[in-house]
XYZ file of C-alpha atoms in Angstrom:
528
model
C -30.925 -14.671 10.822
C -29.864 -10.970 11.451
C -28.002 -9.347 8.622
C -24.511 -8.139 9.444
C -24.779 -4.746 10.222
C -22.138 -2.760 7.383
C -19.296 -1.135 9.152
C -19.783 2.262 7.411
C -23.228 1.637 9.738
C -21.127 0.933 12.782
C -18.762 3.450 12.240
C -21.455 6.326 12.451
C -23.260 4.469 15.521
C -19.877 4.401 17.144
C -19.289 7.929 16.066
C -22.743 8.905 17.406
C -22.405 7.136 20.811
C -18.611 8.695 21.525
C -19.314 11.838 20.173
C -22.038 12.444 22.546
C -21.208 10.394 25.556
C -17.930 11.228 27.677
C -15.633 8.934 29.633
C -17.645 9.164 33.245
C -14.578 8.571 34.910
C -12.502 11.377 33.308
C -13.534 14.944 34.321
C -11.943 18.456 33.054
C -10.272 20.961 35.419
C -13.477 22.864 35.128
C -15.420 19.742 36.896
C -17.500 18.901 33.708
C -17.266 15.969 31.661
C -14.805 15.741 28.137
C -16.540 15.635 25.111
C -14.987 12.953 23.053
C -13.787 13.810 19.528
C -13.379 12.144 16.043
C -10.810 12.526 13.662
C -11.524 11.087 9.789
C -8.656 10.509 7.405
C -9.325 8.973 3.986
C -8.168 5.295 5.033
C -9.439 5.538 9.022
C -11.462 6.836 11.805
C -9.896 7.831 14.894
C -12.132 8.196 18.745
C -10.429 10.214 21.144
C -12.096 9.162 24.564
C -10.010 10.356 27.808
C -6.603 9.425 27.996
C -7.419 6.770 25.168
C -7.638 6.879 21.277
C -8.812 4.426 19.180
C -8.499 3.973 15.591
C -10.986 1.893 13.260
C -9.935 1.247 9.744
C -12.318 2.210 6.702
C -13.946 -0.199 4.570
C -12.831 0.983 1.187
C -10.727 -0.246 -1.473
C -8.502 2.633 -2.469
C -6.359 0.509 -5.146
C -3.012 0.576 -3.181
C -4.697 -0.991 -0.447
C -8.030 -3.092 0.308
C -9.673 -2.633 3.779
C -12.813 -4.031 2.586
C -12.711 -7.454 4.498
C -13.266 -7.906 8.200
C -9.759 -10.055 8.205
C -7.911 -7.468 6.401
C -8.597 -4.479 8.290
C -7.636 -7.298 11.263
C -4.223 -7.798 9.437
C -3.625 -3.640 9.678
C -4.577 -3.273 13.077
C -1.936 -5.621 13.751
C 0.906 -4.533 10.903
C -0.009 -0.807 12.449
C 0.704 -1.301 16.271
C 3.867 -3.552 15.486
C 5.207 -1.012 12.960
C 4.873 1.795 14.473
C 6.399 0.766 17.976
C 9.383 1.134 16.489
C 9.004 4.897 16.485
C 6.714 5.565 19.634
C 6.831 1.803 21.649
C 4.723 3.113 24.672
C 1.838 4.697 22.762
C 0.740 1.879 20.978
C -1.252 -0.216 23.513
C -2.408 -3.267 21.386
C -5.131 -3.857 18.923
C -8.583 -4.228 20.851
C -12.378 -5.201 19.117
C -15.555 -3.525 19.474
C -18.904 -5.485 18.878
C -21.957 -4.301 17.436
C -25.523 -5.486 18.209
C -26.590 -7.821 15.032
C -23.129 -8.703 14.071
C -22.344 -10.244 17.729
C -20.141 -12.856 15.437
C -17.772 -10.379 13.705
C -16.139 -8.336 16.333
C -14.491 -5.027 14.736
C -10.694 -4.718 15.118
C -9.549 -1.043 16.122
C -6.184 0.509 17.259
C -5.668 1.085 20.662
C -3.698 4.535 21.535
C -2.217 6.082 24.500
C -3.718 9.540 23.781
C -1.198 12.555 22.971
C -1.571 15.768 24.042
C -2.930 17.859 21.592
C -1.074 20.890 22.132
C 2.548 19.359 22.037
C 1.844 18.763 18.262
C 4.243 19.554 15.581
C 2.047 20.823 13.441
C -0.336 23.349 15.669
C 3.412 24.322 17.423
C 4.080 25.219 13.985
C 0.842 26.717 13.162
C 1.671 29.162 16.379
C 4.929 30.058 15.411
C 6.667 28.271 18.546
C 10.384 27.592 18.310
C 10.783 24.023 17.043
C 14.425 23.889 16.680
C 15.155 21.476 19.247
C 12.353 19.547 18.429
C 12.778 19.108 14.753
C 16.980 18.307 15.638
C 15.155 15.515 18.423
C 12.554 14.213 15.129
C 15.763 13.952 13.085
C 18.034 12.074 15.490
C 15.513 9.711 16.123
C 14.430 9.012 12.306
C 18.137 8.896 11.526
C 18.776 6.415 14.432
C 15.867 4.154 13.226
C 17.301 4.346 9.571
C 20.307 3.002 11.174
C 18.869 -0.273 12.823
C 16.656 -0.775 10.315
C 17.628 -4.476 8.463
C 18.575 -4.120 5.045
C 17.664 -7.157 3.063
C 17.714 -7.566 -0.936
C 13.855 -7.086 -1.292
C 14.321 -3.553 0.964
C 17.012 -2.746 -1.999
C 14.837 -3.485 -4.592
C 12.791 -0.719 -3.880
C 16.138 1.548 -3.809
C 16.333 1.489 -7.562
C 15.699 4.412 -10.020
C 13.360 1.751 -12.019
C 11.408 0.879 -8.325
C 11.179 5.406 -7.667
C 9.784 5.541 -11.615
C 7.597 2.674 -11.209
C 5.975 4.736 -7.616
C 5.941 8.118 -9.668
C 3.984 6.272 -12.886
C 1.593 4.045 -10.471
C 0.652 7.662 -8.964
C -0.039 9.635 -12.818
C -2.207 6.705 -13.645
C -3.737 6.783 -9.869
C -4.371 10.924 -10.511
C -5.756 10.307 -14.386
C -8.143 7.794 -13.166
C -9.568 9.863 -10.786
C -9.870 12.733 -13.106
C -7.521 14.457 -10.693
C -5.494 15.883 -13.872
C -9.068 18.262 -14.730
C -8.974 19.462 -11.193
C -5.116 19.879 -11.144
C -4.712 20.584 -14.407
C -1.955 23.242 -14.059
C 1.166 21.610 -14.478
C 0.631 17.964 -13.953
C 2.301 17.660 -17.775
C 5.845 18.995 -16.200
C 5.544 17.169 -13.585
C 5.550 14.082 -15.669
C 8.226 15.477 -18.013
C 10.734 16.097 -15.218
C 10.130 13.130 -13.056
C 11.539 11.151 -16.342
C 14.419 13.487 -17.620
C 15.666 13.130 -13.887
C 15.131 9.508 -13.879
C 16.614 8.662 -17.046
C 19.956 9.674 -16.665
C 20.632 9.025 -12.962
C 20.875 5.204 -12.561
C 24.289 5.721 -11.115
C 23.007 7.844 -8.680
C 20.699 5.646 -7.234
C 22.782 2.639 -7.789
C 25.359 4.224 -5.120
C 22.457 4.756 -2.362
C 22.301 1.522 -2.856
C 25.466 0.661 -2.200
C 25.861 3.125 0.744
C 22.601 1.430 2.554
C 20.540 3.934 2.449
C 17.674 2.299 1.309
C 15.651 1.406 4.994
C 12.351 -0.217 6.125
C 11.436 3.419 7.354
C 8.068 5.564 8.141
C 6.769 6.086 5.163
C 4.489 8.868 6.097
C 5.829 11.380 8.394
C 3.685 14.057 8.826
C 4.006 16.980 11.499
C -0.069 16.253 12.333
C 1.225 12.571 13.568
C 4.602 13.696 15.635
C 4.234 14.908 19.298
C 7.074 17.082 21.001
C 7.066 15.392 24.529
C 9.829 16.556 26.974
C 11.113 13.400 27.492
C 11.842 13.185 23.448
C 9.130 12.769 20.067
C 6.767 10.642 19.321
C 6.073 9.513 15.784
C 2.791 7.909 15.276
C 0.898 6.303 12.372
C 3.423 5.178 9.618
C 2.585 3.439 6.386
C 1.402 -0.259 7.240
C -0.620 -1.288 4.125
C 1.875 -1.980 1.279
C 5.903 -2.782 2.734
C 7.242 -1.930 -0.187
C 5.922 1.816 -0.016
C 7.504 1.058 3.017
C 10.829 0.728 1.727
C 12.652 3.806 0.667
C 15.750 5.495 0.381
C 15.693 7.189 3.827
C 16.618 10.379 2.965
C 13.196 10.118 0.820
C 11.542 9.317 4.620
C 12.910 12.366 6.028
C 11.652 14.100 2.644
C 8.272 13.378 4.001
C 8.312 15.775 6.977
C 10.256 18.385 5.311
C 7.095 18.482 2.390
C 5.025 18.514 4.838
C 5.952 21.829 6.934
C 6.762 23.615 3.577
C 2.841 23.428 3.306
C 2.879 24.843 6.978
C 4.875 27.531 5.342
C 7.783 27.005 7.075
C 10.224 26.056 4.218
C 12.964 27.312 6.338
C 12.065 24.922 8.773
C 12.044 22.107 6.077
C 15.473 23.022 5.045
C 16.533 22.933 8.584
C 15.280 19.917 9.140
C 16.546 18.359 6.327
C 19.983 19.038 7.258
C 19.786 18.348 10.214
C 18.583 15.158 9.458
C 21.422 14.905 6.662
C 23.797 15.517 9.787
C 22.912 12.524 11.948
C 22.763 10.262 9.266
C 26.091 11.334 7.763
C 23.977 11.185 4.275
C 26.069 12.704 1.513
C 23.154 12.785 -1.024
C 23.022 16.063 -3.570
C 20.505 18.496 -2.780
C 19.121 17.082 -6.481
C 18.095 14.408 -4.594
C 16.519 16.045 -1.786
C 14.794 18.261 -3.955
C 13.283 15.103 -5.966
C 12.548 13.261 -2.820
C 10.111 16.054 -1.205
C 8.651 16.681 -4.748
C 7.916 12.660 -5.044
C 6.247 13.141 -1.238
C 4.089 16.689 -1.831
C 2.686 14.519 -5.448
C 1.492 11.614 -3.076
C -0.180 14.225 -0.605
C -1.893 15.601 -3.735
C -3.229 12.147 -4.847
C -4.498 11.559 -1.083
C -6.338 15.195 -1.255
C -7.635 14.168 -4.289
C -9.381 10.979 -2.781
C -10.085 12.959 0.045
C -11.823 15.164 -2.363
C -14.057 12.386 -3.785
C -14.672 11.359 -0.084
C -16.514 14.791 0.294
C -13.243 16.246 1.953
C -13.709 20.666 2.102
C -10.847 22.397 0.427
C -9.127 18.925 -0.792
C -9.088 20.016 -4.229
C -7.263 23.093 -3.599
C -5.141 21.507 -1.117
C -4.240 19.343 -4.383
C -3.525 22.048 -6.494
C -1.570 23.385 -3.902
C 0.830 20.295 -3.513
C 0.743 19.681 -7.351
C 2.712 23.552 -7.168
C 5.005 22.398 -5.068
C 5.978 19.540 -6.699
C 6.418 21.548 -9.787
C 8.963 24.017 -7.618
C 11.056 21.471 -6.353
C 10.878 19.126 -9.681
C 12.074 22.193 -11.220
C 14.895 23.450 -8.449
C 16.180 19.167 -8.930
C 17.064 19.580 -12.382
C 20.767 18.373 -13.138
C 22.218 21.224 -14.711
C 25.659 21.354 -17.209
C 26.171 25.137 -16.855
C 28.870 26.493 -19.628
C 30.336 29.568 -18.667
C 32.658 30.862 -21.601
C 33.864 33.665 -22.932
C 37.501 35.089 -24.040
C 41.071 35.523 -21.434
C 39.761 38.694 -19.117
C 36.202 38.440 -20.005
C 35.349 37.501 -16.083
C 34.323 33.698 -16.600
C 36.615 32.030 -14.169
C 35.712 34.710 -12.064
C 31.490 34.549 -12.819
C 32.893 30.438 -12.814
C 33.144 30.652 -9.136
C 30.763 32.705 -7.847
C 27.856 30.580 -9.619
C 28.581 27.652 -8.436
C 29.352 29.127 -4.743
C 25.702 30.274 -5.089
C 24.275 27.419 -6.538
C 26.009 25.120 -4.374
C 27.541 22.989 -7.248
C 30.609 21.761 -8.495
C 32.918 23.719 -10.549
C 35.806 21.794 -13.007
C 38.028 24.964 -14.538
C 39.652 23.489 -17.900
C 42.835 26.125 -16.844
C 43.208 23.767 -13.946
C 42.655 20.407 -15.452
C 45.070 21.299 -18.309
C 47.935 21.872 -16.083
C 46.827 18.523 -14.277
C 47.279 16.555 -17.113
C 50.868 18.343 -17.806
C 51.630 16.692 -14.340
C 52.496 20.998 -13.187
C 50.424 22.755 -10.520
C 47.802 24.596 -11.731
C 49.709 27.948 -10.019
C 52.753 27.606 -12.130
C 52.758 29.977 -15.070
C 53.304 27.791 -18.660
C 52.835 30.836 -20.940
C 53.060 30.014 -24.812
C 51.761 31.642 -27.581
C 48.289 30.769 -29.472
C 48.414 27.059 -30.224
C 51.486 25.907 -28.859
C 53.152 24.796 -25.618
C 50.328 23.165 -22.993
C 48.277 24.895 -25.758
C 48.142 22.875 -28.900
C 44.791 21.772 -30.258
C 45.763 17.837 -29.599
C 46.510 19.092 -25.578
C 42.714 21.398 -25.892
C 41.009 18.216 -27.053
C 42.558 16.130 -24.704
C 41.675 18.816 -22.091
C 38.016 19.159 -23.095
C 37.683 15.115 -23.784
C 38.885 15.174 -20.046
C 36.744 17.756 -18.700
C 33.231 16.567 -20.085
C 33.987 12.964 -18.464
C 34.740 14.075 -15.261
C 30.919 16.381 -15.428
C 29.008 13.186 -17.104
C 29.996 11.172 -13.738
C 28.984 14.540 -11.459
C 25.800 14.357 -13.440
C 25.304 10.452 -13.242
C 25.400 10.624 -9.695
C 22.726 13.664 -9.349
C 25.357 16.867 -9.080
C 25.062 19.515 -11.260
C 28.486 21.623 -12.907
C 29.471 24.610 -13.916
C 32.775 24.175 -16.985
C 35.060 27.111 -16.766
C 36.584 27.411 -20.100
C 36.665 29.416 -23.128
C 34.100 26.984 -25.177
C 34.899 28.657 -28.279
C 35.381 25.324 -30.565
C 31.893 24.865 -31.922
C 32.682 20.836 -31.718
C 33.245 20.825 -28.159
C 30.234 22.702 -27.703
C 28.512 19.997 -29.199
C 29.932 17.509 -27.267
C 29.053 19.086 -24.141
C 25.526 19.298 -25.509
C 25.552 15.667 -26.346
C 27.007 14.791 -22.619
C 24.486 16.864 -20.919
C 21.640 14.734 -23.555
C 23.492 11.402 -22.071
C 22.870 12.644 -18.545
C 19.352 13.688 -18.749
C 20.880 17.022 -17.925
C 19.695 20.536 -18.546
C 22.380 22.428 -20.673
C 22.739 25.936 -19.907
C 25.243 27.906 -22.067
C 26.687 31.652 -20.432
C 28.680 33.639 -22.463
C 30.962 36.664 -20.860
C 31.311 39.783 -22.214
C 33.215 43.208 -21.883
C 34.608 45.807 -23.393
C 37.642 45.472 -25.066
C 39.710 48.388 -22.972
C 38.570 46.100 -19.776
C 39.487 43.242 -21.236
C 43.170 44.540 -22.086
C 43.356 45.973 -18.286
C 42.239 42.893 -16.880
C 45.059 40.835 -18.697
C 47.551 43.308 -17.952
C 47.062 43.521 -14.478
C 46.950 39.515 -13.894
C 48.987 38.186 -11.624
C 50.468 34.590 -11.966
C 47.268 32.053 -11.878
C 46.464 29.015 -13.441
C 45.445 30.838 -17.036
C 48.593 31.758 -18.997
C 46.657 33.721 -21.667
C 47.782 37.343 -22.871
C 46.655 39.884 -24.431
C 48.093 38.837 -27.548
C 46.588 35.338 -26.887
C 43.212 36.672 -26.168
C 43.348 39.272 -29.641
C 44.392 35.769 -31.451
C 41.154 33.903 -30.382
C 39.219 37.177 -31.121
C 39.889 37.318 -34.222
C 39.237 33.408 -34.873
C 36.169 33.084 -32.621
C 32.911 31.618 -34.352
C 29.179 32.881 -33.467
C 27.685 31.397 -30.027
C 24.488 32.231 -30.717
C 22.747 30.130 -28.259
C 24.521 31.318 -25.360
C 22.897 33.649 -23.052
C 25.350 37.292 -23.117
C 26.200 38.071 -19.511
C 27.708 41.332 -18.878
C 30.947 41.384 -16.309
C 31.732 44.565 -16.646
C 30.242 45.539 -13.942
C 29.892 44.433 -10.156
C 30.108 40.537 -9.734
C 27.176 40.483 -8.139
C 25.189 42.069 -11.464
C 26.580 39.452 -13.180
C 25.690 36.848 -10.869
C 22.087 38.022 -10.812
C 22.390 37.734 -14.669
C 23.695 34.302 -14.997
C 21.347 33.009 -12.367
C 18.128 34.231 -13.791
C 19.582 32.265 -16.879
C 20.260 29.230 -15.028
C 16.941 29.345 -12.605
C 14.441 30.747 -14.720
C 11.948 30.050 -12.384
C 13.204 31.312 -8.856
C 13.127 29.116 -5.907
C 13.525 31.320 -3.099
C 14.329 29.460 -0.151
C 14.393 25.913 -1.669
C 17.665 25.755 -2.334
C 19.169 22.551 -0.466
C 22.651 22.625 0.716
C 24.689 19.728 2.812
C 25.456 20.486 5.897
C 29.157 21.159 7.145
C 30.364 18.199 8.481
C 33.749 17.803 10.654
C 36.494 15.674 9.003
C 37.201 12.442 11.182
């Protein structure tokens, strides 16, 4: 009896045979026959023959899936063409069988494709620095309109939680270390781990309200601009992730995530951005751009685990398209930190004033302790309730209540992913501490700004105030002077000078490493 022939074996005789025989009945506008061509991906190999491609699956065993079996690669074929109908119902034709002599008994299962063209690609349109704008807002409208029909059921949930995300980030370290990927990616791969779990740990809340909102989908689970086509009559999305559901489900915005990764290593980040809100738009997702940030860094470290396979698959450049991915990861790991940002300082040092502009910059909320003291008086915060040093709405029982009041409202903005900039004086050494110990809670970075000016600007400043929702005076301000305790481990940022100096200060504090472009922000949205 004839020994089954292996499918690596059929592969390359299939390979051979389409690679050197065109389609006779397909000819080229030159009157010559079409080469075929072949396309190799770590988990597949994919025949373009005329208007026809045709995909046969690898027999490996990669750990997250098995392909190894005749019936299992079967089982794909079929998951793959159902699947991804959702996103591009006339290209996928139907799974089809080839048959090799020797193995007459075991027919091979393969994909069968309408064929794309090759030059409506998102990726080469990309590459050639065509405008994509419309096509990126069509991509978006249709992922978010899929996200939208998709069923929600309790096991798609399941995989919505921040324990599910942590168990997908862990299953991929130990998938890198066992490879030896950390040697070849060495650089970073420690932060990486260290700020997957800081931003983990302290937003359960977070991803218990995405929850809640339905925003966890059966979605794409591998969007990449190589596998969407810009057709005139609207995208097509091809080849989504059929081997494992649960990969399958995610928090959609984490879909989206997917593309947006993916043209930042086009070098478009702008266009990443774009299409992220865009995609933010359609959905009506309200997620912080923590979240987004997280989400593309979660997709670029999964790229960097397939280059590494690639890699050991004989792949050119895979390791340094690794160490590439494993850099962005670190950039937007780093840009998705939830931040408590303390900017303090004495009545007419500039902090309410630095107060806003930060967090107009950053994007983030700001809570002024000026304005939550006068809400808890029941006054608005515009009416003037001026008192001298520790008395009236300023007595140290109404402070602590004030502070007490202020630090609960940031540990929920931090719970639920949103970093905050605190406008007070933070001159008690004790609240300072318990700021500290909320940002700890939070899994939040703690960044502590201190303003600073001379004391001639600081006695103009005061004098020239008009009505506002700080009653301090000079006299007030000389008071706390005179009482203030060392802040040593509060950066000193000058505000003496233009606001933007002092921004540029604070934010070189706050961002140490500078993202550039990757800043995040939701997109305006028209009240109902």
């Amino acid at each position: 009896m004839t020994e089954p022939t292996p499918l690596n074996e059929q592969i390359a005789t299939v390979r051979q045979k389409h690679t050197a025989t065109p389609r006779p009945d397909v000819a080229s506008d030159t009157g010559t026959l079409p080469r075929a061509e072949v396309r190799e991906t770590h988990t597949a190999v994919v025949f373009f023959v005329g208007d026809r491609a045709y995909k046969l699956k690898k027999p490996v065993d990669l750990k997250f899936l098995d392909y190894t079996t005749v019936e299992a690669r079967r089982v794909a074929c079929e998951r793959e063409v159902a699947l991804n109908r959702r996103f591009a119902p006339d290209v996928y034709l139907g799974v089809g069988e080839i048959r090799v002599p020797g193995d007459a008994e075991t027919p091979e299962p393969l994909v069968v494709m309408r064929r794309m063209p090759a030059e409506r690609r998102l990726s080469r349109l990309v590459r050639e620095g065509a405008v994509v704008d419309d096509a990126l807002r069509a991509v978006a409208r249709l992922l978010a309109t899929r996200h939208a029909s998709a069923p929600r059921t309790p096991d798609v949930d399941a995989q919505g939680t921040s324990d599910a995300l942590s168990s997908r980030w862990e299953a991929s370290f130990a998938q890198v270390r066992e490879m030896g990927g950390e040697g070849r990616v060495s650089e970073g791969v420690e932060e990486v781990e260290r700020l997957v779990r800081r931003y983990l740990a302290g937003r359960e809340r977070l991803f218990e309200m995405r929850i809640e909102q339905g925003r966890i989908v059966d979605g794409h689970g591998d969007l990449l601009a190589e596998d969407v086509f810009c057709l005139d009559d609207g995208p097509r999305v091809l080849d989504c992730l059929e081997f494992d559901d649960h990969l399958r489900y995610v928090d959609a915005l984490d879909d989206a995530a997917f593309l947006a990764m993916d043209l930042e290593q086009l070098d478009a980040p702008d266009l990443a951005a774009f299409f992220l809100a865009r995609y933010s738009e359609y959905s009506g997702d309200p997620a912080p751009p923590s979240l987004q940030h997280h989400y593309v860094a979660y997709r670029a470290f999964v790229r960097a685990k397939v280059s590494l396979i690639q890699a050991r698959q004989g792949a050119p450049d895979a390791d340094l398209a690794a160490r590439r991915l494993v850099t962005t990861t670190l950039r937007h790991l780093r840009a998705a930190a939830v931040r408590l940002i303390l900017v303090g300082g004495l009545p007419g040092s500039g902090k309410s004033t630095l107060s806003g502009a930060l967090a107009d910059r950053l994007g983030v909320t700001l809570l002024s302790s000026d304005r939550l003291r006068k809400e808890l008086a029941g006054i608005p915060a515009d009416r003037p309730a001026p008192a001298p040093y520790g008395e009236g709405l300023y007595t140290p029982e109404r402070t602590a209540t004030t502070y007490t009041a202020l630090l609960e409202r940031a540990a929920d903005l931090l719970s639920r992913g949103e970093s905050v900039v605190l406008d007070a004086t933070w001159s008690d050494a004790g609240q300072r501490e318990a700021a500290r110990r909320a940002a700890e809670r939070a899994g939040a970075d703690l960044v502590a700004l201190r303003c600073q000016v001379q004391d001639e600007m600081t006695a103009a400043r005061l004098e020239g105030r008009t009505a506002g929702p700080s009653d301090a005076d000079l006299g007030v301000a000389l008071t706390m002077a005179a009482r203030e305790p060392p802040w040593t481990e509060a950066a000193v940022i000058d505000t003496g000078g233009p606001l933007e100096a002092a921004v540029a200060q604070a934010l070189a504090v706050v961002r140490p490493h500078d993202t550039g472009p990757l800043v995040f922000r939701r997109p305006y949205m028209e009240p109902d």
